[in-house]
Amino acid sequence: MFLSTQLLAAAVVGISTASAALLPERDVSSFVYGRQEVTNSSGSWPYGPFSTQGRDIVNTKGEAVTFAGVNWPGSGETMVPEGLEWASIEDILSQVESVGFNFIRFTYAIEMVDQIYERNGSDVGLEIAMINGLGYENGTKVTNEIIAKNPTFTKDTTRFEIWDHIAQVALSKNIYIHPDVHVGKAQWCCNNTDGNAWFDDYNFPVANWKRGLQYVATWASRHNNVVSMSLRNELRRAINETAPTSSLGYNWVTLVGNYTAATDAIHTANPDLLVTWSGMQYDQDLSALIQGKNLNTAPCYKCDAIRDGLRRDPIIFDLASHPWANKVVYELHLYSMSEDLDTGSCPIVFAELYNAGFNAIGMAPPPACNVTKNCVSAVRNTPVIISEFGAAQDVSLFNDTLMNCLKDFTQQNNVSWAMWSLAGSYRIRSGGQGVGDTWALGNYNWTGWNYPEGVEKWWKPWVTSMFD
Ligand SMILES: *[C@@H]1O[C@H](CO)[C@@H](O)[C@H](O)[C@H]1NC(C)=O
Ligand SMILES: *[C@@H]1O[C@H](CO)[C@@H](O)[C@H](O)[C@H]1NC(C)=O
Ligand SMILES: *[C@@H]1O[C@H](CO)[C@@H](O)[C@H](O)[C@H]1NC(C)=O
Ligand SMILES: *[C@@H]1O[C@H](CO)[C@@H](O)[C@H](O)[C@H]1NC(C)=O
Ligand SMILES: *[C@@H]1O[C@H](CO)[C@@H](O)[C@H](O)[C@H]1NC(C)=O
Ligand SMILES: *[C@@H]1O[C@H](CO)[C@@H](O)[C@H](O)[C@H]1NC(C)=O
Ligand SMILES: *[C@@H]1O[C@H](CO)[C@@H](O)[C@H](O)[C@H]1NC(C)=O
Ligand SMILES: *[C@@H]1O[C@H](CO)[C@@H](O)[C@H](O)[C@H]1NC(C)=O
Ligand SMILES: *[C@@H]1O[C@H](CO)[C@@H](O)[C@H](O)[C@H]1NC(C)=O
Ligand SMILES: *[C@@H]1O[C@H](CO)[C@@H](O)[C@H](O)[C@H]1NC(C)=O
């Protein structure tokens, strides 16, 4: 039977994450990629699989590996990485490579995997994905533009086939691809009311999330340069203006419970991968885990209190007790829009970063700890990376306080990082189509940089310094 593209598109438009909350009673393993040992990766770059050794990420040769890179957004409504209508995968990755970056945090939505399950295992083709995200007119237009720039694609090339192409080209350039769950339902991220904020928020059904993680973990086994993946971007308190959300338990106990279960799920699907754990309040805080505090009573910003927490048996997170003890990497973010942290001076930022989790890299407490008075050492050394931060890409970059603090911090402490972001424009973002972003490295039409002088005189020297 043949269906017109429009009919097919209409059928897919009906799919929602809410309906996907009811998982089908089927053998999930039948939909996931078979594990394939494509090549023997231990004998060539990237010398994977990677593991952690104290504060370092190490390859199979025992060498410490540093990441310096960029986020490539792909979790918008079309669920296809941004920019492909403007430039080929080869050209985009050549741009990334030209800065010296070796790492891409590659964002996606769990909805992408939900749709594959709803379609009995088949992924969505490019044209349908575009029409679903952009409507018929722009969807077909953008599909043709993507194919013109990437002639090996057809309108039926699926989203995970596009991922395969990107991972393969990245491998040829010695660039790591780090899949990152940005949202449950594909859309611009993040705020407290978008339904993607916290476990079991209305766009964040926990079972779908874990299923999606397993699918991507299995996909990763086909690509030697996918050595790591994240659990979830920027967890935060869920807010519903008309009803309390305290039943979702926004606190350390819920965080560690769900992260442990999800890391088990990934490790079962693909035991080679590193798994990055992000923190509370938009990924600003991992202090309770890293300092070995009682999770029932440890403080955190805007958390739901566990009122009888003092009377309960203490719950202490012990990474060493898990089979994936040498696979967890912590990730933190910091932006000048932070609700609660002071980003106005480097000494304070350094002390805050120490408390938030960078104590786990074994660094000495920064001098301003005598002001913040919360610098406690870590119970275990573990790698910590800064996987998002950013600011306007114009002349103000050179004098931006927080950006310069983070640059100094990563250089002084050999901390891996990824800036936000590559995407000079978005197909669709917060309801608008063709939306530009002045904080992006890339320009609107993905032909070059937003601020070439910043790339030459600020980003490139920073990247180079990380590998000296
Ligand atoms: C993979 O390559 C490494 C290094 O060349 C070698 O030591 C190892 O035995 C190989 N493993 C397999 C499964 O072929
Ligand atoms: C930082 O890590 C890299 C390995 O990626 C290493 O070559 C370099 O020596 C380290 N630098 C410092 C200051 O520890
Ligand atoms: C998936 O398979 C089920 C059971 O065979 C069938 O009822 C359903 O129509 C199929 N859905 C799609 C989208 O193919
Ligand atoms: C939060 O995000 C949702 C979904 O993107 C959007 O509809 C809403 O307007 C946003 N709210 C605020 C306050 O920005
Ligand atoms: C907010 O809570 C109310 C009452 O429980 C519910 O009807 C509504 O669907 C919720 N809104 C969202 C966006 O979850
Ligand atoms: C995950 O979070 C949900 C939502 O708060 C909670 O009900 C559930 O108990 C958590 N799961 C674990 C294993 O802690
Ligand atoms: C903190 O220590 C610095 C020196 O490292 C000193 O200049 C400053 O006065 C101290 N501040 C407080 C509040 O003790
Ligand atoms: C910006 O920083 C540079 C050094 O990076 C300095 O030479 C210049 O004077 C600063 N400009 C302003 C306006 O502060
Ligand atoms: C189609 O995309 C353009 C930007 O490329 C945008 O201006 C226009 O509003 C979009 N059309 C619709 C119907 O959204
Ligand atoms: C891309 O944008 C730049 C300026 O941002 C402009 O000079 C150039 O002509 C544009 N190229 C295309 C193909 O639109």
Coordinates of C-alpha atoms and ligand atoms in Angstrom, one line a residue:
M1 CA 0.0 0.0 0.0
F2 CA 1.3 3.4 -0.8
L3 CA 0.6 6.5 1.3
S4 CA 1.4 10.0 0.1
T5 CA 4.0 11.8 2.1
Q6 CA 1.4 14.1 3.5
L7 CA -0.7 11.1 4.9
L8 CA 2.4 9.5 6.4
A9 CA 3.3 12.8 7.9
A10 CA -0.1 13.2 9.4
A11 CA 0.2 9.8 10.9
V12 CA 3.4 10.6 12.6
V13 CA 2.3 14.0 13.8
G14 CA -0.2 12.2 16.0
I15 CA 2.6 10.7 18.0
S16 CA 3.2 12.3 21.4
T17 CA 5.5 11.5 24.3
A18 CA 2.4 11.4 26.5
S19 CA 1.0 8.4 24.6
A20 CA 4.4 6.8 24.6
A21 CA 4.3 6.8 28.4
L22 CA 2.5 3.5 28.1
L23 CA 5.3 1.2 27.0
P24 CA 4.3 -1.6 24.7
E25 CA 4.4 -5.1 26.1
R26 CA 7.0 -6.3 23.6
D27 CA 10.5 -7.5 23.6
V28 CA 12.3 -4.2 23.4
S29 CA 15.5 -5.8 22.3
S30 CA 14.1 -6.5 18.9
F31 CA 14.2 -2.9 17.9
V32 CA 17.6 -2.0 18.9
Y33 CA 20.7 -2.3 16.8
G34 CA 22.6 -5.5 17.1
R35 CA 25.9 -5.1 18.8
Q36 CA 28.6 -5.2 16.2
E37 CA 32.3 -5.1 16.7
V38 CA 32.9 -3.1 13.7
T39 CA 36.7 -3.0 14.1
N40 CA 39.1 -3.8 16.9
S41 CA 39.2 -0.3 18.3
S42 CA 41.8 -0.9 20.9
G43 CA 44.6 -0.9 18.3
S44 CA 43.8 2.5 16.7
W45 CA 42.5 6.0 17.6
P46 CA 40.6 6.5 19.9
Y47 CA 42.1 3.5 21.7
G48 CA 38.7 2.8 23.3
P49 CA 36.9 1.8 25.4
F50 CA 37.6 4.5 27.8
S51 CA 37.5 4.3 31.6
T52 CA 38.2 6.6 34.5
Q53 CA 41.2 6.4 36.7
G54 CA 41.0 8.9 39.6
R55 CA 40.5 12.3 38.1
D56 CA 41.3 11.3 34.6
I57 CA 39.5 9.8 31.6
V58 CA 42.0 7.2 30.2
N59 CA 42.2 5.3 27.0
T60 CA 43.3 1.6 26.6
K61 CA 46.9 2.8 26.6
G62 CA 46.4 4.3 30.0
E63 CA 46.9 7.8 28.6
A64 CA 44.8 10.7 30.1
V65 CA 42.4 12.1 27.5
T66 CA 41.2 15.8 27.5
F67 CA 38.1 16.9 25.6
A68 CA 37.8 20.4 24.2
G69 CA 34.7 20.9 22.1
V70 CA 31.4 22.3 21.2
N71 CA 27.7 21.4 21.5
W72 CA 25.9 20.5 18.3
P73 CA 22.1 20.9 18.9
G74 CA 19.8 18.3 17.5
S75 CA 16.9 18.1 20.0
G76 CA 14.6 20.6 18.3
E77 CA 11.2 19.5 16.8
T78 CA 12.7 18.1 13.6
M79 CA 15.1 15.8 15.7
V80 CA 17.8 16.1 13.0
P81 CA 21.0 17.9 13.9
E82 CA 20.8 21.6 13.0
G83 CA 22.6 23.1 10.0
L84 CA 22.5 20.3 7.5
E85 CA 20.4 22.4 5.1
W86 CA 23.2 25.0 5.0
A87 CA 26.3 22.9 4.8
S88 CA 27.4 19.3 4.4
I89 CA 28.3 17.1 7.3
E90 CA 31.9 17.1 6.0
D91 CA 32.0 20.9 5.9
I92 CA 30.5 21.4 9.3
L93 CA 32.9 18.9 10.9
S94 CA 35.8 20.5 9.0
Q95 CA 34.8 23.8 10.7
V96 CA 34.8 22.1 14.0
E97 CA 38.1 20.5 13.3
S98 CA 39.7 23.8 12.2
V99 CA 39.3 25.2 15.8
G100 CA 41.1 22.1 17.1
F101 CA 38.0 20.7 18.8
N102 CA 38.1 17.0 19.4
F103 CA 34.6 16.6 21.1
I104 CA 31.0 17.2 20.1
R105 CA 28.2 17.1 22.7
F106 CA 25.5 15.9 20.4
T107 CA 22.0 16.8 21.8
Y108 CA 18.9 14.8 21.1
A109 CA 15.3 14.2 22.3
I110 CA 14.1 10.9 23.8
E111 CA 11.0 11.4 21.6
M112 CA 13.1 10.2 18.7
V113 CA 13.4 6.7 20.2
D114 CA 9.7 6.8 21.4
Q115 CA 8.6 7.2 17.7
I116 CA 10.8 4.3 16.6
Y117 CA 9.0 2.1 19.2
E118 CA 5.6 3.4 18.1
R119 CA 6.5 2.6 14.5
N120 CA 7.4 -1.0 15.4
G121 CA 11.1 -0.4 15.1
S122 CA 11.4 1.7 12.0
D123 CA 13.0 5.2 12.3
V124 CA 11.5 8.3 10.7
G125 CA 12.8 9.4 7.3
L126 CA 14.2 12.9 6.7
E127 CA 11.2 14.3 4.9
I128 CA 8.7 13.2 7.4
A129 CA 10.8 14.4 10.2
M130 CA 11.0 17.9 8.6
I131 CA 7.3 18.0 7.8
N132 CA 6.4 17.0 11.4
G133 CA 8.7 19.7 12.7
L134 CA 8.2 22.6 10.3
G135 CA 4.9 22.0 8.5
Y136 CA 4.5 20.8 4.9
E137 CA 5.8 23.8 3.0
N138 CA 9.0 24.5 4.9
G139 CA 9.4 20.8 5.7
T140 CA 9.7 19.9 2.0
K141 CA 11.8 22.9 1.3
V142 CA 14.3 22.2 4.0
T143 CA 14.4 18.5 3.0
N144 CA 15.4 19.5 -0.5
E145 CA 18.0 21.9 0.9
I146 CA 19.5 19.2 3.1
I147 CA 19.7 16.7 0.2
A148 CA 21.3 19.4 -2.0
K149 CA 24.0 19.9 0.6
N150 CA 24.3 16.3 1.5
P151 CA 23.8 14.4 -1.8
T152 CA 24.2 10.9 -0.3
F153 CA 20.9 11.5 1.5
T154 CA 17.4 10.9 0.2
K155 CA 14.1 12.0 1.6
D156 CA 13.9 8.6 3.2
T157 CA 17.3 8.6 4.9
T158 CA 16.5 8.1 8.6
R159 CA 17.5 10.1 11.6
F160 CA 19.8 7.4 13.0
E161 CA 21.3 7.0 9.5
I162 CA 22.2 10.7 9.6
W163 CA 23.7 10.0 13.0
D164 CA 25.8 7.2 11.5
H165 CA 27.1 9.5 8.8
I166 CA 28.0 12.2 11.3
A167 CA 29.8 9.7 13.6
Q168 CA 31.7 8.2 10.6
V169 CA 32.9 11.6 9.3
A170 CA 33.8 12.6 12.9
L171 CA 35.8 9.5 13.3
S172 CA 37.8 10.4 10.2
K173 CA 38.7 13.6 11.9
N174 CA 39.5 12.1 15.3
I175 CA 36.5 13.8 16.9
Y176 CA 34.4 12.2 19.7
I177 CA 30.6 12.2 19.5
H178 CA 28.9 12.4 22.9
P179 CA 25.1 11.9 22.7
D180 CA 23.3 14.0 25.2
V181 CA 19.6 13.7 26.2
H182 CA 18.6 17.3 26.1
V183 CA 14.8 16.8 26.4
G184 CA 12.1 14.2 26.4
K185 CA 9.8 15.9 24.0
A186 CA 11.7 17.5 21.2
Q187 CA 11.7 21.3 21.7
W188 CA 14.0 24.1 22.8
C189 CA 15.4 23.6 26.3
C190 CA 15.1 24.5 29.2
N191 CA 12.8 26.0 31.7
N192 CA 11.0 24.8 34.9
T193 CA 7.6 24.6 33.2
D194 CA 8.5 22.8 29.9
G195 CA 7.7 19.3 31.2
N196 CA 11.2 18.1 30.7
A197 CA 12.5 19.3 34.1
W198 CA 12.6 16.3 36.4
F199 CA 11.9 12.6 36.5
D200 CA 8.3 11.8 35.7
D201 CA 7.6 15.4 34.7
Y202 CA 4.9 15.4 32.0
N203 CA 7.5 15.2 29.1
F204 CA 9.9 13.0 31.1
P205 CA 8.4 9.6 31.7
V206 CA 11.3 7.7 33.4
A207 CA 10.6 4.4 31.5
N208 CA 10.8 6.0 28.1
W209 CA 14.0 7.8 29.1
K210 CA 15.8 4.6 30.2
R211 CA 14.6 2.9 27.0
G212 CA 15.9 5.7 24.9
L213 CA 19.2 5.7 26.7
Q214 CA 19.6 1.9 26.0
Y215 CA 18.7 2.4 22.4
V216 CA 21.4 5.1 22.0
A217 CA 23.9 3.0 24.0
T218 CA 23.5 0.1 21.6
W219 CA 23.7 2.5 18.6
A220 CA 27.0 3.7 20.1
S221 CA 28.5 0.2 19.8
R222 CA 28.7 0.7 16.1
H223 CA 31.0 3.7 16.4
N224 CA 34.4 3.6 17.9
N225 CA 34.5 7.4 18.5
V226 CA 31.3 7.3 20.6
V227 CA 33.0 6.5 23.9
S228 CA 30.6 8.3 26.2
M229 CA 27.0 9.5 26.6
S230 CA 25.1 11.6 29.0
L231 CA 22.1 10.7 31.3
R232 CA 20.2 14.0 31.1
N233 CA 20.8 17.6 30.5
E234 CA 20.1 20.3 33.2
L235 CA 17.8 18.7 35.7
R236 CA 15.7 21.2 37.5
R237 CA 12.6 21.7 39.7
A238 CA 9.4 21.0 37.7
I239 CA 6.9 23.8 38.2
N240 CA 3.2 23.6 37.3
E241 CA 1.5 26.9 37.8
T242 CA -1.8 25.2 38.8
A243 CA -0.6 22.3 40.9
P244 CA 2.1 21.3 43.3
T245 CA 4.9 19.2 41.8
S246 CA 6.5 18.2 45.2
S247 CA 5.2 14.6 44.6
L248 CA 8.1 14.4 42.1
G249 CA 10.5 14.7 45.0
Y250 CA 13.0 17.2 43.6
N251 CA 16.0 16.2 45.9
W252 CA 19.2 14.2 46.0
V253 CA 17.5 10.9 46.8
T254 CA 15.4 10.9 43.7
L255 CA 18.4 12.0 41.6
V256 CA 20.7 9.3 42.7
G257 CA 17.9 6.6 42.6
N258 CA 17.1 7.4 39.0
Y259 CA 20.7 8.0 37.9
T260 CA 21.7 4.6 39.3
A261 CA 18.9 2.8 37.6
A262 CA 19.7 4.5 34.3
T263 CA 23.4 3.9 34.5
D264 CA 22.6 0.2 35.1
A265 CA 20.4 0.3 32.0
I266 CA 23.2 1.8 29.8
H267 CA 25.8 -0.5 31.2
T268 CA 23.7 -3.5 30.4
A269 CA 23.2 -2.4 26.8
N270 CA 26.9 -1.3 26.3
P271 CA 29.4 -1.8 29.1
D272 CA 32.1 0.1 27.3
L273 CA 30.6 3.6 27.5
L274 CA 31.5 6.3 29.9
V275 CA 28.3 7.8 31.4
T276 CA 28.2 11.5 32.3
W277 CA 26.1 12.6 35.3
S278 CA 24.8 16.1 35.5
G279 CA 23.7 18.0 38.5
M280 CA 20.8 19.8 40.2
Q281 CA 19.6 23.3 39.3
Y282 CA 20.4 23.3 35.6
D283 CA 23.5 21.2 36.2
Q284 CA 25.2 23.5 38.6
D285 CA 25.4 21.2 41.7
L286 CA 26.7 17.7 42.4
S287 CA 28.0 18.5 45.8
A288 CA 26.1 15.9 47.9
L289 CA 27.2 12.9 45.8
I290 CA 30.8 14.0 45.5
Q291 CA 31.2 15.0 49.2
G292 CA 29.6 11.8 50.4
K293 CA 26.8 13.6 52.3
N294 CA 23.6 12.1 53.6
L295 CA 21.3 12.4 50.6
N296 CA 18.3 12.7 52.9
T297 CA 19.5 15.9 54.5
A298 CA 22.1 17.4 52.2
P299 CA 21.2 21.0 51.2
C300 CA 20.3 22.0 47.6
Y301 CA 18.7 25.0 46.0
K302 CA 14.9 24.9 45.8
C303 CA 14.8 21.2 46.7
D304 CA 11.8 19.4 48.2
A305 CA 12.7 18.7 51.8
I306 CA 12.6 15.2 53.3
R307 CA 11.2 16.4 56.6
D308 CA 12.0 13.2 58.5
G309 CA 15.3 12.9 56.8
L310 CA 17.2 13.2 60.1
R311 CA 15.4 10.1 61.4
R312 CA 15.9 8.0 58.3
D313 CA 18.9 5.8 57.8
P314 CA 21.5 7.8 56.0
I315 CA 21.8 7.3 52.2
I316 CA 25.3 7.9 51.0
F317 CA 26.2 7.6 47.3
D318 CA 29.1 5.2 46.9
L319 CA 30.3 5.1 43.3
A320 CA 32.9 2.5 44.1
S321 CA 30.2 0.0 45.0
H322 CA 28.8 -0.1 41.4
P323 CA 29.9 -2.3 38.5
W324 CA 30.3 1.0 36.5
A325 CA 32.6 2.6 39.2
N326 CA 35.2 3.4 36.5
K327 CA 32.7 4.6 33.9
V328 CA 31.1 7.7 35.5
V329 CA 32.2 11.2 34.6
Y330 CA 30.5 14.2 36.3
E331 CA 29.5 17.2 34.1
L332 CA 28.6 20.7 35.3
H333 CA 27.4 23.9 33.6
L334 CA 27.6 27.6 34.5
Y335 CA 26.0 30.6 32.8
S336 CA 25.8 34.2 33.8
M337 CA 22.0 33.8 34.0
S338 CA 22.5 31.5 37.1
E339 CA 19.7 32.0 39.6
D340 CA 21.7 31.5 42.7
L341 CA 25.5 31.5 41.9
D342 CA 27.6 34.6 41.8
T343 CA 29.3 34.7 38.4
G344 CA 30.8 38.2 38.9
S345 CA 34.4 37.4 40.0
C346 CA 36.8 34.6 39.2
P347 CA 37.9 33.9 42.8
I348 CA 34.3 33.3 43.8
V349 CA 33.5 31.3 40.7
F350 CA 36.5 29.0 41.4
A351 CA 35.4 28.4 44.9
E352 CA 31.8 27.7 43.8
L353 CA 33.0 25.3 41.1
Y354 CA 35.1 23.5 43.8
N355 CA 32.0 23.0 46.0
A356 CA 29.8 22.1 43.0
G357 CA 32.0 19.1 42.1
F358 CA 35.4 20.0 40.9
N359 CA 36.8 19.0 44.3
A360 CA 36.6 15.5 42.7
I361 CA 39.5 16.3 40.5
G362 CA 41.8 16.6 43.5
M363 CA 42.5 20.3 43.1
A364 CA 43.4 22.4 46.1
P365 CA 40.6 24.5 47.6
P366 CA 40.7 27.9 45.9
P367 CA 41.6 30.9 48.0
A368 CA 38.0 32.3 48.1
C369 CA 36.9 29.3 50.1
N370 CA 37.5 31.5 53.1
V371 CA 34.6 33.6 51.8
T372 CA 32.2 30.9 50.5
K373 CA 33.0 28.7 53.5
N374 CA 31.6 25.6 51.8
C375 CA 34.7 23.9 50.4
V376 CA 34.7 20.3 51.6
S377 CA 37.0 17.8 49.9
A378 CA 35.6 14.9 47.7
V379 CA 35.4 11.4 49.1
R380 CA 36.7 10.0 45.8
N381 CA 38.6 11.4 42.8
T382 CA 36.5 11.2 39.6
P383 CA 36.7 13.2 36.3
V384 CA 34.5 16.3 36.1
I385 CA 34.0 18.3 32.9
I386 CA 32.2 21.6 32.0
S387 CA 29.9 20.5 29.2
E388 CA 28.0 23.9 28.7
F389 CA 28.7 27.6 29.1
G390 CA 28.6 30.4 26.7
A391 CA 28.1 34.1 25.9
A392 CA 27.7 36.5 23.0
Q393 CA 30.2 35.9 20.2
D394 CA 31.2 39.5 19.6
V395 CA 33.9 41.8 20.9
S396 CA 32.5 41.5 24.4
L397 CA 33.8 37.9 24.5
F398 CA 37.3 39.1 25.3
N399 CA 36.2 40.9 28.4
D400 CA 33.4 38.6 29.6
T401 CA 34.1 37.9 33.2
L402 CA 32.6 34.4 33.5
M403 CA 34.0 33.2 30.1
N404 CA 37.5 34.3 31.2
C405 CA 37.1 32.7 34.6
L406 CA 36.1 29.4 33.0
K407 CA 39.0 29.6 30.5
D408 CA 41.5 30.1 33.3
F409 CA 39.9 27.4 35.5
T410 CA 40.0 24.7 32.7
Q411 CA 43.6 25.6 31.8
Q412 CA 44.9 25.7 35.3
N413 CA 43.2 22.4 36.3
N414 CA 43.2 20.5 32.9
V415 CA 39.4 20.3 32.9
S416 CA 37.7 19.1 29.7
W417 CA 35.0 21.4 28.3
A418 CA 32.4 22.0 25.6
M419 CA 31.0 25.4 24.7
W420 CA 27.3 26.1 23.8
S421 CA 27.0 26.0 20.8
L422 CA 27.7 25.6 17.1
A423 CA 24.3 26.5 15.8
G424 CA 24.2 30.0 14.3
S425 CA 20.6 29.3 13.4
Y426 CA 17.8 26.9 14.3
R427 CA 15.3 25.4 11.9
I428 CA 12.7 25.9 14.7
R429 CA 13.1 27.2 18.2
S430 CA 10.4 28.3 20.7
G431 CA 7.9 28.3 17.9
G432 CA 9.8 30.5 15.5
Q433 CA 11.4 29.1 12.3
G434 CA 14.8 30.1 11.0
V435 CA 15.9 31.6 14.4
G436 CA 19.4 33.0 14.6
D437 CA 21.6 32.8 17.7
T438 CA 24.3 35.4 18.4
W439 CA 25.8 33.2 21.2
A440 CA 26.7 30.6 18.6
L441 CA 30.2 30.1 17.2
G442 CA 28.8 29.5 13.7
N443 CA 27.0 32.2 11.7
Y444 CA 23.4 32.2 10.6
N445 CA 23.9 30.3 7.3
W446 CA 26.6 27.9 8.6
T447 CA 29.2 29.3 6.1
G448 CA 31.6 30.6 8.7
W449 CA 31.8 32.1 12.2
N450 CA 29.6 34.7 13.9
Y451 CA 32.8 36.4 15.2
P452 CA 35.9 35.2 13.3
E453 CA 38.3 37.3 15.4
G454 CA 37.0 35.6 18.6
V455 CA 37.6 32.1 17.0
E456 CA 41.1 33.1 16.0
K457 CA 42.2 35.0 19.1
W458 CA 40.2 33.5 21.9
W459 CA 38.8 30.0 21.1
K460 CA 41.8 28.6 19.2
P461 CA 44.4 29.6 21.7
W462 CA 42.3 28.1 24.5
V463 CA 41.8 24.8 22.7
T464 CA 45.5 24.6 21.8
S465 CA 46.5 25.2 25.4
M466 CA 44.4 22.2 26.5
F467 CA 46.6 19.8 24.5
D468 CA 50.0 21.3 25.4
Ligands
LIG1 C1 42.7 -5.7 19.5 O1 44.0 -5.1 19.2 C2 44.9 -5.1 20.3 C3 46.1 -4.3 19.9 O2 46.5 -4.5 18.6 C4 45.2 -6.6 20.6 O3 46.1 -6.6 21.7 C5 44.0 -7.3 21.0 O4 44.3 -8.7 21.2 C6 42.9 -7.2 19.9 N1 41.7 -7.8 20.3 C7 40.9 -8.5 19.5 C8 39.7 -9.0 20.2 O5 41.2 -8.8 18.4
LIG2 C1 46.5 17.8 30.6 O1 46.1 16.6 30.0 C2 46.8 16.2 28.8 C3 46.3 14.9 28.3 O2 45.1 15.1 27.6 C4 48.3 16.1 29.1 O3 49.0 15.9 27.9 C5 48.8 17.4 29.8 O4 50.1 17.1 30.3 C6 47.9 17.7 31.0 N1 48.4 19.0 31.6 C7 48.5 19.2 32.9 C8 48.9 20.6 33.3 O5 48.2 18.3 33.7
LIG3 C1 2.8 -2.1 15.0 O1 2.4 -3.5 15.2 C2 1.2 -3.7 15.8 C3 1.0 -5.2 16.1 O2 1.5 -6.0 15.0 C4 0.1 -3.2 14.8 O3 -1.2 -3.4 15.4 C5 0.3 -1.7 14.6 O4 -0.6 -1.2 13.6 C6 1.8 -1.5 14.1 N1 2.0 0.0 14.1 C7 2.6 0.5 13.1 C8 2.8 2.0 13.2 O5 3.1 -0.1 12.1
LIG4 C1 9.0 27.3 28.9 O1 9.1 26.4 27.9 C2 7.9 26.1 27.2 C3 8.2 25.1 26.2 O2 9.3 25.5 25.4 C4 7.3 27.4 26.6 O3 6.1 27.1 26.0 C5 7.1 28.4 27.7 O4 6.7 29.6 27.2 C6 8.4 28.6 28.5 N1 8.2 29.5 29.6 C7 8.9 30.5 30.0 C8 8.5 31.2 31.2 O5 9.9 30.8 29.3
LIG5 C1 -0.7 20.9 36.1 O1 -1.4 20.3 37.1 C2 -2.8 20.2 36.8 C3 -3.5 19.6 38.0 O2 -2.9 18.4 38.4 C4 -3.0 19.3 35.6 O3 -4.3 19.2 35.2 C5 -2.2 19.9 34.4 O4 -2.2 19.0 33.3 C6 -0.8 20.1 34.8 N1 -0.1 20.8 33.7 C7 0.9 20.4 33.1 C8 1.4 21.2 32.0 O5 1.5 19.3 33.5
LIG6 C1 12.7 8.4 39.9 O1 11.9 9.6 40.1 C2 10.6 9.4 40.3 C3 9.9 10.7 40.3 O2 10.1 11.4 41.4 C4 10.4 8.6 41.6 O3 9.0 8.4 41.8 C5 11.1 7.3 41.6 O4 11.1 6.7 42.8 C6 12.6 7.5 41.2 N1 13.2 6.2 41.0 C7 14.2 5.8 41.8 C8 14.7 4.4 41.4 O5 14.6 6.4 42.7
LIG7 C1 40.5 35.3 52.3 O1 41.9 35.0 52.0 C2 42.5 36.1 51.2 C3 43.9 35.7 50.9 O2 43.9 34.5 50.3 C4 42.4 37.4 52.0 O3 43.0 38.4 51.2 C5 41.0 37.7 52.4 O4 41.0 38.8 53.2 C6 40.4 36.5 53.1 N1 39.0 36.8 53.3 C7 38.3 36.5 54.4 C8 36.9 36.9 54.5 O5 38.9 36.0 55.3
LIG8 C1 39.3 43.8 26.9 O1 40.3 42.9 27.2 C2 41.5 43.1 26.6 C3 42.5 42.0 27.0 O2 42.0 40.8 26.7 C4 42.1 44.5 27.0 O3 43.2 44.8 26.3 C5 41.0 45.6 26.6 O4 41.4 46.8 27.1 C6 39.7 45.2 27.3 N1 38.7 46.1 26.8 C7 37.8 46.7 27.6 C8 36.8 47.6 26.9 O5 37.8 46.5 28.8
LIG9 C1 9.3 29.0 6.9 O1 10.6 29.3 7.3 C2 11.0 30.7 7.3 C3 12.4 30.9 7.7 O2 13.2 30.1 6.9 C4 10.1 31.5 8.2 O3 10.3 32.9 8.1 C5 8.6 31.2 7.9 O4 7.8 31.8 8.9 C6 8.4 29.7 7.9 N1 7.0 29.4 7.5 C7 6.1 28.9 8.4 C8 4.8 28.7 7.8 O5 6.4 28.7 9.5
LIG10 C1 25.9 33.8 4.7 O1 25.9 34.9 5.7 C2 26.9 35.8 5.4 C3 26.9 36.9 6.6 O2 26.5 36.3 7.8 C4 26.8 36.5 4.1 O3 27.8 37.4 3.8 C5 26.7 35.4 3.0 O4 26.4 36.0 1.8 C6 25.7 34.4 3.3 N1 25.8 33.3 2.4 C7 24.7 32.7 1.9 C8 24.9 31.6 0.9 O5 23.6 33.0 2.2

